[in-house]
Amino acid sequence: MTGLYIFLGIILFILAVLMIPVHVAADYKEEFSLKIKFLFFFKYVIFPMKEKKKEKEETQKEKPKTAETEKPKKEKRKMTVEEIIDTVIDYVNKFGPGAKMILRNIRFHRLELYWKVTAEDAAACGLKYGKICAWLSGVFGFLRNLVKIENPKIKVFPDFISEKDEIYGGADIEFNPLIVIIGALRIAFVFLKDLLKNSKNKPVKHKKNIKTKESASA
């Protein structure tokens, strides 16, 4: 009985730890930074990478150029924002409750964006500004339907004097790891279910019986 109590105690402790929210801080100003905070003592910086790792990459010897490396690579077509959003919506609808469970669990306590739009002349700047505003309104509306956003601050304005765009912003994100794990398990269940259905629906190829000359003569 003592072993059972210890086992149940360990499970309850793991569940209690997983119910503690995880905080993610993302910021961009000239370079991207990403930090994860859990409890009061665990802090991990994902970006930027440590200087030691950068030094190792710089000290690595350059590979000699060969005919294969010198061949021009075919440029892959980049997906547009509309295509990316449609793809995400398709996946959310496909995996259903699990994906929605994860997304509704995400909360933005801070969402900031500062974007100074520039172009070659005033007309081009105006057109670029209009396209960016339309794109941002679509993306922001899409996010609003999936995650919780508190007090967003978005500022986009045209600058007819400057020569270069200026973008910076950040976000503080919070989520419950236990809900994410449960949602991921539900997604995995739907994925395996679809995989089994597709395997059953595939036609089985039967090998043709090849008659030998002896059987034909017989």
CSV table of C-alpha atoms in Angstrom, one decimal:
chain,number,residue,atom,x,y,z
A,1,MET,CA,0.0,0.0,0.0
A,2,THR,CA,2.9,2.4,0.8
A,3,GLY,CA,4.2,1.9,-2.8
A,4,LEU,CA,0.8,2.8,-4.2
A,5,TYR,CA,0.6,5.9,-2.1
A,6,ILE,CA,4.0,7.0,-3.2
A,7,PHE,CA,3.1,6.4,-6.8
A,8,LEU,CA,-0.1,8.4,-6.5
A,9,GLY,CA,1.8,11.2,-4.7
A,10,ILE,CA,4.3,11.4,-7.5
A,11,ILE,CA,1.5,11.6,-10.1
A,12,LEU,CA,-0.2,14.3,-8.1
A,13,PHE,CA,3.0,16.3,-7.8
A,14,ILE,CA,3.7,16.1,-11.5
A,15,LEU,CA,0.1,17.2,-12.3
A,16,ALA,CA,0.5,20.1,-9.9
A,17,VAL,CA,3.8,21.2,-11.5
A,18,LEU,CA,2.3,20.9,-15.0
A,19,MET,CA,-0.7,23.2,-14.0
A,20,ILE,CA,1.8,26.0,-13.2
A,21,PRO,CA,1.7,28.4,-16.2
A,22,VAL,CA,4.8,29.0,-18.4
A,23,HIS,CA,5.7,32.5,-19.5
A,24,VAL,CA,7.4,33.3,-22.8
A,25,ALA,CA,8.8,36.7,-23.5
A,26,ALA,CA,9.6,37.5,-27.2
A,27,ASP,CA,11.1,40.9,-28.3
A,28,TYR,CA,12.5,42.2,-31.6
A,29,LYS,CA,14.6,45.3,-32.0
A,30,GLU,CA,17.5,44.9,-34.4
A,31,GLU,CA,17.7,41.3,-33.2
A,32,PHE,CA,15.3,38.7,-31.9
A,33,SER,CA,15.2,37.5,-28.3
A,34,LEU,CA,13.2,34.7,-26.8
A,35,LYS,CA,13.1,33.8,-23.1
A,36,ILE,CA,11.1,31.2,-21.1
A,37,LYS,CA,10.2,31.5,-17.5
A,38,PHE,CA,8.8,28.7,-15.3
A,39,LEU,CA,8.2,29.0,-11.6
A,40,PHE,CA,10.5,31.5,-9.8
A,41,PHE,CA,13.8,29.9,-10.5
A,42,PHE,CA,13.8,28.5,-14.0
A,43,LYS,CA,14.8,30.9,-16.7
A,44,TYR,CA,16.1,30.0,-20.1
A,45,VAL,CA,17.3,32.2,-23.0
A,46,ILE,CA,16.7,30.6,-26.3
A,47,PHE,CA,17.7,33.6,-28.5
A,48,PRO,CA,20.2,35.1,-28.9
A,49,MET,CA,22.6,32.2,-28.7
A,50,LYS,CA,25.5,32.3,-26.4
A,51,GLU,CA,28.7,33.9,-27.6
A,52,LYS,CA,30.6,30.6,-27.3
A,53,LYS,CA,28.4,28.9,-29.8
A,54,LYS,CA,28.8,31.8,-32.2
A,55,GLU,CA,32.6,31.6,-31.8
A,56,LYS,CA,32.7,27.9,-32.6
A,57,GLU,CA,30.6,28.4,-35.7
A,58,GLU,CA,33.0,31.2,-36.9
A,59,THR,CA,36.1,29.1,-36.2
A,60,GLN,CA,34.8,26.1,-38.2
A,61,LYS,CA,36.7,25.6,-41.5
A,62,GLU,CA,34.9,26.5,-44.6
A,63,LYS,CA,34.0,23.6,-46.9
A,64,PRO,CA,35.8,23.6,-50.2
A,65,LYS,CA,33.5,24.6,-53.1
A,66,THR,CA,32.6,21.8,-55.4
A,67,ALA,CA,30.7,21.7,-58.7
A,68,GLU,CA,27.6,20.7,-56.7
A,69,THR,CA,27.8,23.6,-54.3
A,70,GLU,CA,28.5,26.1,-57.1
A,71,LYS,CA,25.3,25.1,-59.0
A,72,PRO,CA,22.6,27.7,-58.7
A,73,LYS,CA,19.8,26.5,-56.4
A,74,LYS,CA,16.3,26.7,-57.6
A,75,GLU,CA,14.3,29.3,-55.6
A,76,LYS,CA,11.3,27.8,-54.0
A,77,ARG,CA,8.1,29.8,-54.2
A,78,LYS,CA,7.3,31.5,-50.9
A,79,MET,CA,3.9,31.1,-49.4
A,80,THR,CA,1.8,34.3,-49.2
A,81,VAL,CA,0.4,35.4,-45.9
A,82,GLU,CA,-3.1,34.4,-47.1
A,83,GLU,CA,-1.9,30.9,-47.9
A,84,ILE,CA,-0.2,30.6,-44.5
A,85,ILE,CA,-3.4,31.7,-42.7
A,86,ASP,CA,-5.5,29.3,-44.8
A,87,THR,CA,-3.1,26.5,-44.0
A,88,VAL,CA,-3.3,27.1,-40.3
A,89,ILE,CA,-7.1,27.3,-40.4
A,90,ASP,CA,-7.2,24.0,-42.3
A,91,TYR,CA,-5.0,22.3,-39.7
A,92,VAL,CA,-7.1,23.7,-36.8
A,93,ASN,CA,-10.3,22.5,-38.4
A,94,LYS,CA,-8.7,19.1,-39.2
A,95,PHE,CA,-7.4,18.4,-35.7
A,96,GLY,CA,-10.5,20.0,-34.2
A,97,PRO,CA,-10.9,20.1,-30.4
A,98,GLY,CA,-7.3,19.4,-29.6
A,99,ALA,CA,-5.9,22.3,-31.6
A,100,LYS,CA,-8.6,24.7,-30.4
A,101,MET,CA,-7.9,23.5,-26.8
A,102,ILE,CA,-4.2,24.5,-27.1
A,103,LEU,CA,-4.9,27.8,-28.9
A,104,ARG,CA,-7.6,28.9,-26.4
A,105,ASN,CA,-5.1,28.2,-23.6
A,106,ILE,CA,-2.7,30.8,-25.0
A,107,ARG,CA,-2.9,34.3,-23.5
A,108,PHE,CA,-1.1,37.4,-24.7
A,109,HIS,CA,-0.6,39.7,-21.8
A,110,ARG,CA,1.4,42.1,-24.0
A,111,LEU,CA,1.4,42.5,-27.7
A,112,GLU,CA,3.3,45.5,-29.1
A,113,LEU,CA,4.2,46.4,-32.7
A,114,TYR,CA,5.9,49.6,-34.0
A,115,TRP,CA,6.3,49.8,-37.8
A,116,LYS,CA,7.6,52.8,-39.7
A,117,VAL,CA,6.9,52.4,-43.4
A,118,THR,CA,9.1,53.9,-46.0
A,119,ALA,CA,9.5,53.7,-49.8
A,120,GLU,CA,11.2,55.4,-52.7
A,121,ASP,CA,8.6,58.1,-53.1
A,122,ALA,CA,5.3,59.3,-51.5
A,123,ALA,CA,3.0,57.4,-53.8
A,124,ALA,CA,4.9,54.1,-53.3
A,125,CYS,CA,5.0,54.7,-49.6
A,126,GLY,CA,1.2,55.3,-49.5
A,127,LEU,CA,0.5,52.1,-51.4
A,128,LYS,CA,2.9,50.1,-49.2
A,129,TYR,CA,1.3,51.5,-46.0
A,130,GLY,CA,-2.1,50.5,-47.2
A,131,LYS,CA,-1.1,47.0,-48.0
A,132,ILE,CA,0.6,46.6,-44.6
A,133,CYS,CA,-2.4,47.9,-42.7
A,134,ALA,CA,-4.7,45.5,-44.6
A,135,TRP,CA,-2.3,42.6,-43.9
A,136,LEU,CA,-2.0,43.4,-40.2
A,137,SER,CA,-5.8,43.8,-39.8
A,138,GLY,CA,-6.3,40.3,-41.4
A,139,VAL,CA,-3.6,38.7,-39.2
A,140,PHE,CA,-4.8,40.4,-36.0
A,141,GLY,CA,-8.4,39.4,-36.7
A,142,PHE,CA,-7.3,35.8,-37.3
A,143,LEU,CA,-5.4,35.8,-34.0
A,144,ARG,CA,-8.2,37.3,-32.1
A,145,ASN,CA,-10.5,34.4,-33.0
A,146,LEU,CA,-7.9,31.8,-31.8
A,147,VAL,CA,-6.1,33.2,-28.8
A,148,LYS,CA,-6.7,35.7,-26.0
A,149,ILE,CA,-5.0,39.1,-26.5
A,150,GLU,CA,-5.0,41.7,-23.7
A,151,ASN,CA,-4.5,45.4,-24.5
A,152,PRO,CA,-2.7,45.2,-27.9
A,153,LYS,CA,-0.6,48.2,-28.9
A,154,ILE,CA,-0.1,48.4,-32.7
A,155,LYS,CA,1.3,51.6,-34.3
A,156,VAL,CA,1.9,51.7,-38.1
A,157,PHE,CA,2.6,55.0,-39.9
A,158,PRO,CA,4.2,56.2,-43.1
A,159,ASP,CA,7.5,58.1,-43.2
A,160,PHE,CA,8.2,60.0,-46.4
A,161,ILE,CA,11.7,61.1,-45.3
A,162,SER,CA,13.5,58.0,-44.0
A,163,GLU,CA,15.0,55.5,-46.4
A,164,LYS,CA,14.6,52.3,-44.3
A,165,ASP,CA,11.7,50.6,-42.5
A,166,GLU,CA,11.9,50.4,-38.8
A,167,ILE,CA,10.2,47.6,-37.0
A,168,TYR,CA,10.3,46.5,-33.4
A,169,GLY,CA,7.8,45.0,-30.9
A,170,GLY,CA,7.3,42.2,-28.4
A,171,ALA,CA,4.9,39.9,-26.7
A,172,ASP,CA,4.4,38.2,-23.3
A,173,ILE,CA,2.7,34.9,-23.7
A,174,GLU,CA,1.3,32.6,-21.0
A,175,PHE,CA,0.1,29.0,-21.3
A,176,ASN,CA,-0.7,26.0,-19.2
A,177,PRO,CA,1.6,23.1,-20.1
A,178,LEU,CA,-0.9,20.4,-18.9
A,179,ILE,CA,-3.6,21.7,-21.3
A,180,VAL,CA,-1.0,21.8,-24.1
A,181,ILE,CA,-0.1,18.1,-23.4
A,182,ILE,CA,-3.8,17.1,-23.3
A,183,GLY,CA,-4.4,18.9,-26.5
A,184,ALA,CA,-1.4,17.4,-28.2
A,185,LEU,CA,-2.6,13.9,-27.2
A,186,ARG,CA,-6.0,14.6,-28.7
A,187,ILE,CA,-4.3,15.8,-31.9
A,188,ALA,CA,-2.2,12.6,-32.0
A,189,PHE,CA,-5.3,10.5,-31.5
A,190,VAL,CA,-7.0,12.2,-34.5
A,191,PHE,CA,-3.9,11.8,-36.6
A,192,LEU,CA,-3.6,8.1,-35.8
A,193,LYS,CA,-7.3,7.6,-36.5
A,194,ASP,CA,-6.9,9.2,-40.0
A,195,LEU,CA,-3.8,7.2,-40.6
A,196,LEU,CA,-5.6,3.9,-39.9
A,197,LYS,CA,-8.5,4.9,-42.1
A,198,ASN,CA,-6.2,5.8,-45.0
A,199,SER,CA,-4.4,2.5,-44.6
A,200,LYS,CA,-7.6,0.5,-44.7
A,201,ASN,CA,-9.0,2.3,-47.7
A,202,LYS,CA,-5.9,1.7,-49.8
A,203,PRO,CA,-6.5,-1.1,-52.3
A,204,VAL,CA,-4.4,-4.2,-51.8
A,205,LYS,CA,-2.3,-5.2,-54.8
A,206,HIS,CA,-2.5,-8.9,-55.5
A,207,LYS,CA,0.4,-10.5,-57.2
A,208,LYS,CA,-0.4,-12.2,-60.5
A,209,ASN,CA,0.2,-15.9,-60.6
A,210,ILE,CA,2.8,-16.6,-63.2
A,211,LYS,CA,2.4,-20.0,-64.8
A,212,THR,CA,5.6,-21.8,-65.7
A,213,LYS,CA,6.1,-23.7,-68.9
A,214,GLU,CA,5.7,-27.0,-67.1
A,215,SER,CA,2.3,-26.2,-65.7
A,216,ALA,CA,1.2,-24.8,-69.0
A,217,SER,CA,2.2,-27.9,-70.8
A,218,ALA,CA,0.6,-30.1,-68.2
